[in-house]
PDB file of C-alpha atoms in Angstrom:
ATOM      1  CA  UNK T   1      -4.219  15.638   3.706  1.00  0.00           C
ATOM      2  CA  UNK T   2      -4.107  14.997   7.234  1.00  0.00           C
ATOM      3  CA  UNK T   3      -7.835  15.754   9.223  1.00  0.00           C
ATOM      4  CA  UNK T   4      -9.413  15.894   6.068  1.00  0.00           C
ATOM      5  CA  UNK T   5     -13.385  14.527   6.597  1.00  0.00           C
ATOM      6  CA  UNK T   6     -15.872  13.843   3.911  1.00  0.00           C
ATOM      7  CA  UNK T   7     -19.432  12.856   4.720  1.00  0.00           C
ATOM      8  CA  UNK T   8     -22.871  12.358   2.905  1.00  0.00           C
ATOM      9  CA  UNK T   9     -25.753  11.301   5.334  1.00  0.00           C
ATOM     10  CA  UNK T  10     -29.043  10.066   3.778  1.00  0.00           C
ATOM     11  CA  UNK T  11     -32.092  10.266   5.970  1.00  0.00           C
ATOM     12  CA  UNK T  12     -35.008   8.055   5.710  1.00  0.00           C
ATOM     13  CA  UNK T  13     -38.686   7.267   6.697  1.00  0.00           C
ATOM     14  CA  UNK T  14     -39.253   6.041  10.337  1.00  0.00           C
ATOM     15  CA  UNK T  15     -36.354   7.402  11.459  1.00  0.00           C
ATOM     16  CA  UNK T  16     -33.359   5.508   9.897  1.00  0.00           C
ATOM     17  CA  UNK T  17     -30.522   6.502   9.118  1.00  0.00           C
ATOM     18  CA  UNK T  18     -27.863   5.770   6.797  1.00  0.00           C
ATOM     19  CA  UNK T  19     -24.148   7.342   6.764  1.00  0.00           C
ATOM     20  CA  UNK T  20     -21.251   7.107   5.014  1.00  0.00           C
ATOM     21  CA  UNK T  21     -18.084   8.840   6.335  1.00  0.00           C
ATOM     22  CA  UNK T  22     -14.743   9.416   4.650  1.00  0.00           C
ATOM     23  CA  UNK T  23     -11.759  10.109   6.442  1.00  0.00           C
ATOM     24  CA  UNK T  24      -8.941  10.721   5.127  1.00  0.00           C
ATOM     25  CA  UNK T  25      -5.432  10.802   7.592  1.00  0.00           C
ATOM     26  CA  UNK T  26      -2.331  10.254   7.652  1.00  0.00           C
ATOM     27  CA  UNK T  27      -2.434   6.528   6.592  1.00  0.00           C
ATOM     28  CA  UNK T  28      -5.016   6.642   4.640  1.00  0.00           C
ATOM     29  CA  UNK T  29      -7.824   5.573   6.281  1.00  0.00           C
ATOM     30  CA  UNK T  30     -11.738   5.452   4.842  1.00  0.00           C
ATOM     31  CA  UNK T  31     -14.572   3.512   6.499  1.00  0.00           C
ATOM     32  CA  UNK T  32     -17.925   3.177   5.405  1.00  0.00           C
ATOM     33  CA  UNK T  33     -20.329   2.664   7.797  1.00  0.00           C
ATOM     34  CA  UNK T  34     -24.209   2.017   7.553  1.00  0.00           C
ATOM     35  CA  UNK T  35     -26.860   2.579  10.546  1.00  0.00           C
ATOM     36  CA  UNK T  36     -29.934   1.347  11.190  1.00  0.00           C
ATOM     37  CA  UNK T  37     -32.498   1.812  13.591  1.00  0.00           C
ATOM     38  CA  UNK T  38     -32.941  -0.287  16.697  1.00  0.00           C
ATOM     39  CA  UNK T  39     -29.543  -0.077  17.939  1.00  0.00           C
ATOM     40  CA  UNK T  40     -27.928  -2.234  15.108  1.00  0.00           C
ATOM     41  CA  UNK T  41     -24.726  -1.123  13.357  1.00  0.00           C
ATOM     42  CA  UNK T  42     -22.995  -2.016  10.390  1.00  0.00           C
ATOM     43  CA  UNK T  43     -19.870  -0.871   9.599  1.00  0.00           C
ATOM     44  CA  UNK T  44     -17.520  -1.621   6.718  1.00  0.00           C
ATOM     45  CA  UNK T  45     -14.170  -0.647   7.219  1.00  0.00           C
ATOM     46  CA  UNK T  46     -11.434  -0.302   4.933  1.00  0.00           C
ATOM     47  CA  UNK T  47      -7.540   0.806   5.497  1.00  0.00           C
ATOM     48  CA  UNK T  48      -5.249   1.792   2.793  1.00  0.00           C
ATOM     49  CA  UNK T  49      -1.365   1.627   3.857  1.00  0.00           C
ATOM     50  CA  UNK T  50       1.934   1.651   2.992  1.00  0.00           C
ATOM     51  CA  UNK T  51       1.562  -1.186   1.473  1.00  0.00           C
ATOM     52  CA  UNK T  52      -2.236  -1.027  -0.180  1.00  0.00           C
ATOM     53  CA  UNK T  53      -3.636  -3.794   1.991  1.00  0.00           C
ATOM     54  CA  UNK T  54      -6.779  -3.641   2.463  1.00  0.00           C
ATOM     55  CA  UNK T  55      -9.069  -5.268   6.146  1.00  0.00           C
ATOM     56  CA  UNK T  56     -12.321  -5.365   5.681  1.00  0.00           C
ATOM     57  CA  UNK T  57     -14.348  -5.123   9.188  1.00  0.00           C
ATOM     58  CA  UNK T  58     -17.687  -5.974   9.599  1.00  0.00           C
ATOM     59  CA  UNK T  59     -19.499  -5.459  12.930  1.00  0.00           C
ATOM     60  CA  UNK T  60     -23.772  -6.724  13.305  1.00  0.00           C
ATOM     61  CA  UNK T  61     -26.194  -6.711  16.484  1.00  0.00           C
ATOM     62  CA  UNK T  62     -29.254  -8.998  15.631  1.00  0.00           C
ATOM     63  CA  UNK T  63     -30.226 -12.136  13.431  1.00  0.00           C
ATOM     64  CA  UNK T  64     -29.448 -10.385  10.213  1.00  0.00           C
ATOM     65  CA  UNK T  65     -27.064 -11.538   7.991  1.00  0.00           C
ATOM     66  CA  UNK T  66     -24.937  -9.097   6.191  1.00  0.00           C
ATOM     67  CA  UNK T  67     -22.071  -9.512   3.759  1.00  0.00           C
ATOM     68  CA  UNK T  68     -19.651  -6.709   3.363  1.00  0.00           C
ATOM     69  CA  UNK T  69     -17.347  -6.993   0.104  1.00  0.00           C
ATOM     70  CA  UNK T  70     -14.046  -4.465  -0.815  1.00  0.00           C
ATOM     71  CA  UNK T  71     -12.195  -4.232  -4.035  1.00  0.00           C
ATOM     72  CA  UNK T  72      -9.146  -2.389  -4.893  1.00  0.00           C
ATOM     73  CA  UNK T  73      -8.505  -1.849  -8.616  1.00  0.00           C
ATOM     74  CA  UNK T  74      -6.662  -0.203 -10.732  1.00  0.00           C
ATOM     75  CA  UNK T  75      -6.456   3.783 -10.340  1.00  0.00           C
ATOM     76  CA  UNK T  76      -7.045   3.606  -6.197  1.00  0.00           C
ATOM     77  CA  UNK T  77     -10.822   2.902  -6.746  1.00  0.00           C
ATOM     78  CA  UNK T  78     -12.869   1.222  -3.294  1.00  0.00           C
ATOM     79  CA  UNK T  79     -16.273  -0.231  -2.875  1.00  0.00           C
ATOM     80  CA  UNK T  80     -17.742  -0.700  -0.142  1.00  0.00           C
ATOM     81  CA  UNK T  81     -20.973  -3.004  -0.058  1.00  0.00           C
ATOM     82  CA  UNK T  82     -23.130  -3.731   2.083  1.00  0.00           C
ATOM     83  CA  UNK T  83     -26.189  -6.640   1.442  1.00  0.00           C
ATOM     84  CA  UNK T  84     -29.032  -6.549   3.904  1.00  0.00           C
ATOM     85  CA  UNK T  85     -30.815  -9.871   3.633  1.00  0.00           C
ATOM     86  CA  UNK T  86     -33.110 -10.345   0.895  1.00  0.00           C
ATOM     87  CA  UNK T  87     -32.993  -7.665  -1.889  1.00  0.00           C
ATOM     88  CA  UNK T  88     -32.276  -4.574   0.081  1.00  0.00           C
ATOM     89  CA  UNK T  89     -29.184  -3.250  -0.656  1.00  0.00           C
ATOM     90  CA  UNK T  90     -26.689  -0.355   0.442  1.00  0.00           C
ATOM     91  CA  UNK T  91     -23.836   0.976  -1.093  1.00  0.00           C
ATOM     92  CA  UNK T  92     -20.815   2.730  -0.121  1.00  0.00           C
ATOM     93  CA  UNK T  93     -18.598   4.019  -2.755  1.00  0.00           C
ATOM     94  CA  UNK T  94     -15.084   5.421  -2.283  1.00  0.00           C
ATOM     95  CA  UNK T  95     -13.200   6.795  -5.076  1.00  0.00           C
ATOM     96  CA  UNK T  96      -9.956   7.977  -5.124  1.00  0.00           C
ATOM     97  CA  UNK T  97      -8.212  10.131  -7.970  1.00  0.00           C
ATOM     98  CA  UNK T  98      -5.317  11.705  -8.845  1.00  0.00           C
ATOM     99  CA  UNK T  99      -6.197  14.774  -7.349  1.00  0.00           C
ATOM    100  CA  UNK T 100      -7.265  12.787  -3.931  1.00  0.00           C
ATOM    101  CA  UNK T 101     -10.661  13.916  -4.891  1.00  0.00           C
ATOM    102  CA  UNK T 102     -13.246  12.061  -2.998  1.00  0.00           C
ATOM    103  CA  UNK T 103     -17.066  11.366  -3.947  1.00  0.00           C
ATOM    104  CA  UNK T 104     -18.968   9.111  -1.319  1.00  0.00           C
ATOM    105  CA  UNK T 105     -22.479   7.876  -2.661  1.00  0.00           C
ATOM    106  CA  UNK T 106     -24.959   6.180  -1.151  1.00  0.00           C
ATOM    107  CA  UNK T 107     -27.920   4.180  -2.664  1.00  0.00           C
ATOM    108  CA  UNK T 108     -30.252   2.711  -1.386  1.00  0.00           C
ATOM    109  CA  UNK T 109     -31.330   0.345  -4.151  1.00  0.00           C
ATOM    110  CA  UNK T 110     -34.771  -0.879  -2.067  1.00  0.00           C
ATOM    111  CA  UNK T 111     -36.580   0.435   0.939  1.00  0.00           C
ATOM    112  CA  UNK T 112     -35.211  -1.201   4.066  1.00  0.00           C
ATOM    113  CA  UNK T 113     -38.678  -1.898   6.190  1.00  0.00           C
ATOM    114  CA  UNK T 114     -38.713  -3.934   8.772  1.00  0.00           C
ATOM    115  CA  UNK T 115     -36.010  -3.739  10.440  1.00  0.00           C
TER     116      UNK T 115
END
């Protein structure tokens, strides 16, 4: 499945935007990654290898705080979250099937203002 690219892009008011990219390659590699205006970028990365480890990457420019939390269960399902501080919240979701089907959603669960 080597070159294979999946992405969903989410546009919002004032200009931000919000992307999650798939990519699948040789080993196995999927990152989530979140945008926001201003010049800040927050990126959740996660690798799947040989071995099903899984790194977790988190990059921020600014004062904001930012959590970003993977799990790997049974039947090759990933999360990816991402916590803005207070109650906004963005989601990455990765799932992975038998078929190597791939769905990426993104919610936002709050608008992100002021940022």
């Amino acid at each position: 499945m080597g070159g294979q690219r999946m992405s969903c892009n989410v546009y919002l008011r004032g200009g931000q935007r919000m992307s999650c990219n798939v990519y699948l390659r040789g080993e196995q590699r999927v990152s989530c990654n979140v945008y926001l205006r201003g010049g800040q970028r927050m990126s959740c990365n996660v690798y799947l290898r040989g071995e099903q480890r899984v790194s977790c990457n988190v990059y921020l420019r600014g004062e904001q705080r930012m959590s970003c939390n993977v799990y790997l269960r049974g039947g090759q399902r990933m999360s990816c979250n991402v916590y803005l501080r207070g109650e906004q919240r963005v989601s990455c979701n990765v799932y992975l099937r038998g078929e190597q089907r791939m769905s990426c959603n993104l919610t936002v669960d709050a608008h992100i203002s002021g940022i």
